[in-house]
Structures are given as C-alpha cells and as structure tokens.
Amino acid sequence: MWKEFKDFAFKGNAFDLAVGVIMGGAFGKIVDGIVNMLIMPVVGAITGGVNFDNVFLPLSAAVNAPAYADAVKQGPVLGLGAFLTILINFLILAFILFQMVKVSNRMKKAEPPPPPPAPSKTEELLTEIRDSLRKK
C-alpha cells in the first residue's frame, strides 16, 4: 500500500500539479501586491486620490457609511472598487501567464515530422502499371 501511495504521489502529474498550485498561489500574492501597492496608488493619484477600495454603490437607503467595510455592515452594497482591483489583478496575472506560455512554447524544440513511409511493393507495382497505361 505504501508503494502504491508513493507511486501516486511522487510520479506523474499529481506531484507536478501540487507544485504548480503552490507556485500559483505564491505568484498570485506577488501580482496582488503589484496591483495593490504599485498600480492602484498611481491610478488613485491620477484620479484625484480616490481609494478604489472605498468605491461602492449602496443598495439600501440604510447604508450611509463612507468606507466600504463599514457600509457592508450596514446593508447590501456593490463593491465596485474592490471588484475593479480584483479584475486588474486577474488581467495582469493572465497576461503574465500568457507570456510565460509563449516563452515556454518557443523554448521547446519542434521535432521535425517523420518522413512519409516508403511505398509498399504493391503500391510500386500499381504505380508502374498506371504509368505504362498512360503511355499507351
């Protein structure tokens, strides 16, 4: 039983998938940091100091808080700013992964296609018969 588990866990796709998930989580945190700490502050400065985390649309008259975290406690709200930040995270992550796949595909050497198989004896004889009939 131990051998079967070891074969499952450390051979093939299971181990590669686990490494990929862990690396993806760490990479996602890096992209989240880039968006939240580098991009969104610049966007906020361009738009006059707007903190996108606090941009929301109240869905109830009872919601009157200026901050999103407080507004959520008061009632239903659409967190447009938080969604925009998550959307930018996704787009950056998708673009970086797309570029990584492109580079990976370029690095893989394309194997030349195998040569076509040689014609069989029957095909050779049929070709000779056809060519002789054409001459007549």
PDB file of N, CA, C and O in Angstrom, residues 53-99:
ATOM      1  N   ASP A  53     -10.786  50.988  -3.062  1.00  0.00           N
ATOM      2  CA  ASP A  53     -11.377  50.026  -2.130  1.00  0.00           C
ATOM      3  C   ASP A  53     -12.654  50.574  -1.506  1.00  0.00           C
ATOM      4  O   ASP A  53     -13.491  49.816  -1.039  1.00  0.00           O
ATOM      5  N   ASN A  54     -12.810  51.888  -1.490  1.00  0.00           N
ATOM      6  CA  ASN A  54     -13.993  52.506  -0.883  1.00  0.00           C
ATOM      7  C   ASN A  54     -14.990  53.018  -1.919  1.00  0.00           C
ATOM      8  O   ASN A  54     -15.868  53.815  -1.584  1.00  0.00           O
ATOM      9  N   VAL A  55     -14.857  52.577  -3.144  1.00  0.00           N
ATOM     10  CA  VAL A  55     -15.853  52.941  -4.159  1.00  0.00           C
ATOM     11  C   VAL A  55     -16.901  51.829  -4.173  1.00  0.00           C
ATOM     12  O   VAL A  55     -16.597  50.676  -4.462  1.00  0.00           O
ATOM     13  N   PHE A  56     -18.125  52.191  -3.824  1.00  0.00           N
ATOM     14  CA  PHE A  56     -19.193  51.192  -3.759  1.00  0.00           C
ATOM     15  C   PHE A  56     -20.516  51.864  -4.058  1.00  0.00           C
ATOM     16  O   PHE A  56     -20.646  53.092  -4.034  1.00  0.00           O
ATOM     17  N   LEU A  57     -21.507  51.034  -4.350  1.00  0.00           N
ATOM     18  CA  LEU A  57     -22.848  51.510  -4.648  1.00  0.00           C
ATOM     19  C   LEU A  57     -23.794  50.891  -3.624  1.00  0.00           C
ATOM     20  O   LEU A  57     -23.981  49.674  -3.603  1.00  0.00           O
ATOM     21  N   PRO A  58     -24.379  51.730  -2.737  1.00  0.00           N
ATOM     22  CA  PRO A  58     -25.301  51.169  -1.737  1.00  0.00           C
ATOM     23  C   PRO A  58     -26.586  50.686  -2.398  1.00  0.00           C
ATOM     24  O   PRO A  58     -27.101  51.318  -3.311  1.00  0.00           O
ATOM     25  N   LEU A  59     -27.091  49.558  -1.943  1.00  0.00           N
ATOM     26  CA  LEU A  59     -28.344  49.009  -2.470  1.00  0.00           C
ATOM     27  C   LEU A  59     -29.494  49.176  -1.488  1.00  0.00           C
ATOM     28  O   LEU A  59     -30.580  48.655  -1.719  1.00  0.00           O
ATOM     29  N   SER A  60     -29.257  49.911  -0.431  1.00  0.00           N
ATOM     30  CA  SER A  60     -30.278  50.135   0.575  1.00  0.00           C
ATOM     31  C   SER A  60     -30.137  51.565   1.086  1.00  0.00           C
ATOM     32  O   SER A  60     -29.035  52.114   1.158  1.00  0.00           O
ATOM     33  N   ALA A  61     -31.243  52.161   1.458  1.00  0.00           N
ATOM     34  CA  ALA A  61     -31.214  53.525   2.000  1.00  0.00           C
ATOM     35  C   ALA A  61     -30.559  53.549   3.378  1.00  0.00           C
ATOM     36  O   ALA A  61     -30.115  54.601   3.842  1.00  0.00           O
ATOM     37  N   ALA A  62     -30.461  52.420   4.030  1.00  0.00           N
ATOM     38  CA  ALA A  62     -29.872  52.350   5.370  1.00  0.00           C
ATOM     39  C   ALA A  62     -28.351  52.469   5.332  1.00  0.00           C
ATOM     40  O   ALA A  62     -27.721  52.714   6.356  1.00  0.00           O
ATOM     41  N   VAL A  63     -27.755  52.316   4.156  1.00  0.00           N
ATOM     42  CA  VAL A  63     -26.293  52.369   4.031  1.00  0.00           C
ATOM     43  C   VAL A  63     -25.884  53.820   3.825  1.00  0.00           C
ATOM     44  O   VAL A  63     -26.254  54.456   2.845  1.00  0.00           O
ATOM     45  N   ASN A  64     -25.115  54.364   4.799  1.00  0.00           N
ATOM     46  CA  ASN A  64     -24.639  55.742   4.670  1.00  0.00           C
ATOM     47  C   ASN A  64     -23.180  55.903   5.099  1.00  0.00           C
ATOM     48  O   ASN A  64     -22.707  57.015   5.270  1.00  0.00           O
ATOM     49  N   ALA A  65     -22.477  54.817   5.278  1.00  0.00           N
ATOM     50  CA  ALA A  65     -21.074  54.864   5.704  1.00  0.00           C
ATOM     51  C   ALA A  65     -20.184  55.273   4.529  1.00  0.00           C
ATOM     52  O   ALA A  65     -20.449  54.912   3.393  1.00  0.00           O
ATOM     53  N   PRO A  66     -19.116  56.017   4.801  1.00  0.00           N
ATOM     54  CA  PRO A  66     -18.218  56.428   3.715  1.00  0.00           C
ATOM     55  C   PRO A  66     -17.211  55.338   3.321  1.00  0.00           C
ATOM     56  O   PRO A  66     -16.676  55.365   2.219  1.00  0.00           O
ATOM     57  N   ALA A  67     -16.960  54.381   4.198  1.00  0.00           N
ATOM     58  CA  ALA A  67     -15.982  53.331   3.914  1.00  0.00           C
ATOM     59  C   ALA A  67     -16.708  52.035   3.566  1.00  0.00           C
ATOM     60  O   ALA A  67     -17.753  51.707   4.144  1.00  0.00           O
ATOM     61  N   TYR A  68     -16.149  51.282   2.638  1.00  0.00           N
ATOM     62  CA  TYR A  68     -16.767  50.044   2.169  1.00  0.00           C
ATOM     63  C   TYR A  68     -16.942  49.026   3.301  1.00  0.00           C
ATOM     64  O   TYR A  68     -18.003  48.409   3.419  1.00  0.00           O
ATOM     65  N   ALA A  69     -15.933  48.867   4.124  1.00  0.00           N
ATOM     66  CA  ALA A  69     -16.010  47.881   5.219  1.00  0.00           C
ATOM     67  C   ALA A  69     -17.163  48.208   6.161  1.00  0.00           C
ATOM     68  O   ALA A  69     -17.876  47.306   6.629  1.00  0.00           O
ATOM     69  N   ASP A  70     -17.367  49.492   6.456  1.00  0.00           N
ATOM     70  CA  ASP A  70     -18.473  49.889   7.324  1.00  0.00           C
ATOM     71  C   ASP A  70     -19.813  49.766   6.609  1.00  0.00           C
ATOM     72  O   ASP A  70     -20.829  49.413   7.216  1.00  0.00           O
ATOM     73  N   ALA A  71     -19.829  50.070   5.312  1.00  0.00           N
ATOM     74  CA  ALA A  71     -21.069  50.011   4.539  1.00  0.00           C
ATOM     75  C   ALA A  71     -21.587  48.578   4.454  1.00  0.00           C
ATOM     76  O   ALA A  71     -22.792  48.342   4.500  1.00  0.00           O
ATOM     77  N   VAL A  72     -20.693  47.617   4.324  1.00  0.00           N
ATOM     78  CA  VAL A  72     -21.096  46.208   4.250  1.00  0.00           C
ATOM     79  C   VAL A  72     -21.810  45.794   5.532  1.00  0.00           C
ATOM     80  O   VAL A  72     -22.757  45.009   5.498  1.00  0.00           O
ATOM     81  N   LYS A  73     -21.393  46.351   6.663  1.00  0.00           N
ATOM     82  CA  LYS A  73     -22.028  46.029   7.937  1.00  0.00           C
ATOM     83  C   LYS A  73     -23.432  46.620   8.038  1.00  0.00           C
ATOM     84  O   LYS A  73     -24.281  46.096   8.746  1.00  0.00           O
ATOM     85  N   GLN A  74     -23.662  47.727   7.306  1.00  0.00           N
ATOM     86  CA  GLN A  74     -24.956  48.395   7.388  1.00  0.00           C
ATOM     87  C   GLN A  74     -26.010  47.782   6.470  1.00  0.00           C
ATOM     88  O   GLN A  74     -27.194  47.918   6.720  1.00  0.00           O
ATOM     89  N   GLY A  75     -25.568  47.165   5.384  1.00  0.00           N
ATOM     90  CA  GLY A  75     -26.541  46.601   4.445  1.00  0.00           C
ATOM     91  C   GLY A  75     -25.882  46.191   3.141  1.00  0.00           C
ATOM     92  O   GLY A  75     -24.662  46.223   3.008  1.00  0.00           O
ATOM     93  N   PRO A  76     -26.711  45.837   2.161  1.00  0.00           N
ATOM     94  CA  PRO A  76     -26.162  45.355   0.893  1.00  0.00           C
ATOM     95  C   PRO A  76     -25.527  46.480   0.060  1.00  0.00           C
ATOM     96  O   PRO A  76     -26.091  47.562  -0.070  1.00  0.00           O
ATOM     97  N   VAL A  77     -24.363  46.205  -0.469  1.00  0.00           N
ATOM     98  CA  VAL A  77     -23.656  47.168  -1.313  1.00  0.00           C
ATOM     99  C   VAL A  77     -22.956  46.416  -2.454  1.00  0.00           C
ATOM    100  O   VAL A  77     -22.629  45.239  -2.331  1.00  0.00           O
ATOM    101  N   LEU A  78     -22.761  47.114  -3.555  1.00  0.00           N
ATOM    102  CA  LEU A  78     -21.952  46.585  -4.654  1.00  0.00           C
ATOM    103  C   LEU A  78     -20.549  47.161  -4.502  1.00  0.00           C
ATOM    104  O   LEU A  78     -20.369  48.375  -4.610  1.00  0.00           O
ATOM    105  N   GLY A  79     -19.574  46.318  -4.282  1.00  0.00           N
ATOM    106  CA  GLY A  79     -18.190  46.766  -4.097  1.00  0.00           C
ATOM    107  C   GLY A  79     -17.492  46.948  -5.429  1.00  0.00           C
ATOM    108  O   GLY A  79     -16.664  46.122  -5.824  1.00  0.00           O
ATOM    109  N   LEU A  80     -17.802  48.018  -6.142  1.00  0.00           N
ATOM    110  CA  LEU A  80     -17.258  48.250  -7.481  1.00  0.00           C
ATOM    111  C   LEU A  80     -15.745  48.444  -7.457  1.00  0.00           C
ATOM    112  O   LEU A  80     -15.038  47.936  -8.328  1.00  0.00           O
ATOM    113  N   GLY A  81     -15.230  49.172  -6.501  1.00  0.00           N
ATOM    114  CA  GLY A  81     -13.792  49.426  -6.424  1.00  0.00           C
ATOM    115  C   GLY A  81     -12.999  48.169  -6.133  1.00  0.00           C
ATOM    116  O   GLY A  81     -11.967  47.911  -6.748  1.00  0.00           O
ATOM    117  N   ALA A  82     -13.487  47.385  -5.183  1.00  0.00           N
ATOM    118  CA  ALA A  82     -12.805  46.126  -4.860  1.00  0.00           C
ATOM    119  C   ALA A  82     -12.846  45.187  -6.056  1.00  0.00           C
ATOM    120  O   ALA A  82     -11.863  44.500  -6.366  1.00  0.00           O
ATOM    121  N   PHE A  83     -13.973  45.171  -6.764  1.00  0.00           N
ATOM    122  CA  PHE A  83     -14.077  44.337  -7.960  1.00  0.00           C
ATOM    123  C   PHE A  83     -13.110  44.809  -9.039  1.00  0.00           C
ATOM    124  O   PHE A  83     -12.476  43.995  -9.708  1.00  0.00           O
ATOM    125  N   LEU A  84     -12.975  46.125  -9.209  1.00  0.00           N
ATOM    126  CA  LEU A  84     -12.030  46.664 -10.192  1.00  0.00           C
ATOM    127  C   LEU A  84     -10.606  46.231  -9.862  1.00  0.00           C
ATOM    128  O   LEU A  84      -9.839  45.837 -10.752  1.00  0.00           O
ATOM    129  N   THR A  85     -10.250  46.265  -8.605  1.00  0.00           N
ATOM    130  CA  THR A  85      -8.911  45.831  -8.183  1.00  0.00           C
ATOM    131  C   THR A  85      -8.703  44.354  -8.493  1.00  0.00           C
ATOM    132  O   THR A  85      -7.657  43.961  -9.019  1.00  0.00           O
ATOM    133  N   ILE A  86      -9.688  43.527  -8.208  1.00  0.00           N
ATOM    134  CA  ILE A  86      -9.586  42.092  -8.494  1.00  0.00           C
ATOM    135  C   ILE A  86      -9.511  41.851 -10.001  1.00  0.00           C
ATOM    136  O   ILE A  86      -8.754  40.998 -10.467  1.00  0.00           O
ATOM    137  N   LEU A  87     -10.272  42.615 -10.773  1.00  0.00           N
ATOM    138  CA  LEU A  87     -10.239  42.483 -12.227  1.00  0.00           C
ATOM    139  C   LEU A  87      -8.859  42.836 -12.780  1.00  0.00           C
ATOM    140  O   LEU A  87      -8.325  42.132 -13.641  1.00  0.00           O
ATOM    141  N   ILE A  88      -8.268  43.897 -12.279  1.00  0.00           N
ATOM    142  CA  ILE A  88      -6.915  44.273 -12.715  1.00  0.00           C
ATOM    143  C   ILE A  88      -5.923  43.189 -12.314  1.00  0.00           C
ATOM    144  O   ILE A  88      -5.032  42.837 -13.099  1.00  0.00           O
ATOM    145  N   ASN A  89      -6.060  42.633 -11.109  1.00  0.00           N
ATOM    146  CA  ASN A  89      -5.213  41.503 -10.688  1.00  0.00           C
ATOM    147  C   ASN A  89      -5.296  40.366 -11.702  1.00  0.00           C
ATOM    148  O   ASN A  89      -4.283  39.817 -12.132  1.00  0.00           O
ATOM    149  N   PHE A  90      -6.514  40.004 -12.059  1.00  0.00           N
ATOM    150  CA  PHE A  90      -6.717  38.895 -12.982  1.00  0.00           C
ATOM    151  C   PHE A  90      -6.089  39.188 -14.339  1.00  0.00           C
ATOM    152  O   PHE A  90      -5.422  38.327 -14.918  1.00  0.00           O
ATOM    153  N   LEU A  91      -6.317  40.379 -14.869  1.00  0.00           N
ATOM    154  CA  LEU A  91      -5.782  40.709 -16.194  1.00  0.00           C
ATOM    155  C   LEU A  91      -4.255  40.681 -16.211  1.00  0.00           C
ATOM    156  O   LEU A  91      -3.649  40.175 -17.159  1.00  0.00           O
ATOM    157  N   ILE A  92      -3.642  41.204 -15.171  1.00  0.00           N
ATOM    158  CA  ILE A  92      -2.177  41.180 -15.104  1.00  0.00           C
ATOM    159  C   ILE A  92      -1.680  39.744 -14.992  1.00  0.00           C
ATOM    160  O   ILE A  92      -0.753  39.334 -15.697  1.00  0.00           O
ATOM    161  N   LEU A  93      -2.302  38.962 -14.124  1.00  0.00           N
ATOM    162  CA  LEU A  93      -1.901  37.566 -13.953  1.00  0.00           C
ATOM    163  C   LEU A  93      -2.089  36.783 -15.249  1.00  0.00           C
ATOM    164  O   LEU A  93      -1.202  36.030 -15.666  1.00  0.00           O
ATOM    165  N   ALA A  94      -3.218  36.969 -15.924  1.00  0.00           N
ATOM    166  CA  ALA A  94      -3.471  36.260 -17.177  1.00  0.00           C
ATOM    167  C   ALA A  94      -2.457  36.669 -18.241  1.00  0.00           C
ATOM    168  O   ALA A  94      -1.957  35.826 -18.991  1.00  0.00           O
ATOM    169  N   PHE A  95      -2.117  37.959 -18.320  1.00  0.00           N
ATOM    170  CA  PHE A  95      -1.148  38.422 -19.313  1.00  0.00           C
ATOM    171  C   PHE A  95       0.233  37.840 -19.036  1.00  0.00           C
ATOM    172  O   PHE A  95       0.917  37.379 -19.959  1.00  0.00           O
ATOM    173  N   ILE A  96       0.645  37.827 -17.775  1.00  0.00           N
ATOM    174  CA  ILE A  96       1.962  37.278 -17.427  1.00  0.00           C
ATOM    175  C   ILE A  96       2.006  35.778 -17.719  1.00  0.00           C
ATOM    176  O   ILE A  96       2.985  35.280 -18.289  1.00  0.00           O
ATOM    177  N   LEU A  97       0.954  35.061 -17.366  1.00  0.00           N
ATOM    178  CA  LEU A  97       0.928  33.627 -17.657  1.00  0.00           C
ATOM    179  C   LEU A  97       0.925  33.364 -19.161  1.00  0.00           C
ATOM    180  O   LEU A  97       1.582  32.438 -19.646  1.00  0.00           O
ATOM    181  N   PHE A  98       0.212  34.190 -19.918  1.00  0.00           N
ATOM    182  CA  PHE A  98       0.205  34.062 -21.376  1.00  0.00           C
ATOM    183  C   PHE A  98       1.614  34.240 -21.937  1.00  0.00           C
ATOM    184  O   PHE A  98       2.065  33.465 -22.786  1.00  0.00           O
ATOM    185  N   GLN A  99       2.324  35.245 -21.436  1.00  0.00           N
ATOM    186  CA  GLN A  99       3.694  35.479 -21.902  1.00  0.00           C
ATOM    187  C   GLN A  99       4.606  34.310 -21.513  1.00  0.00           C
ATOM    188  O   GLN A  99       5.476  33.910 -22.290  1.00  0.00           O
TER     189      GLN A  99
END
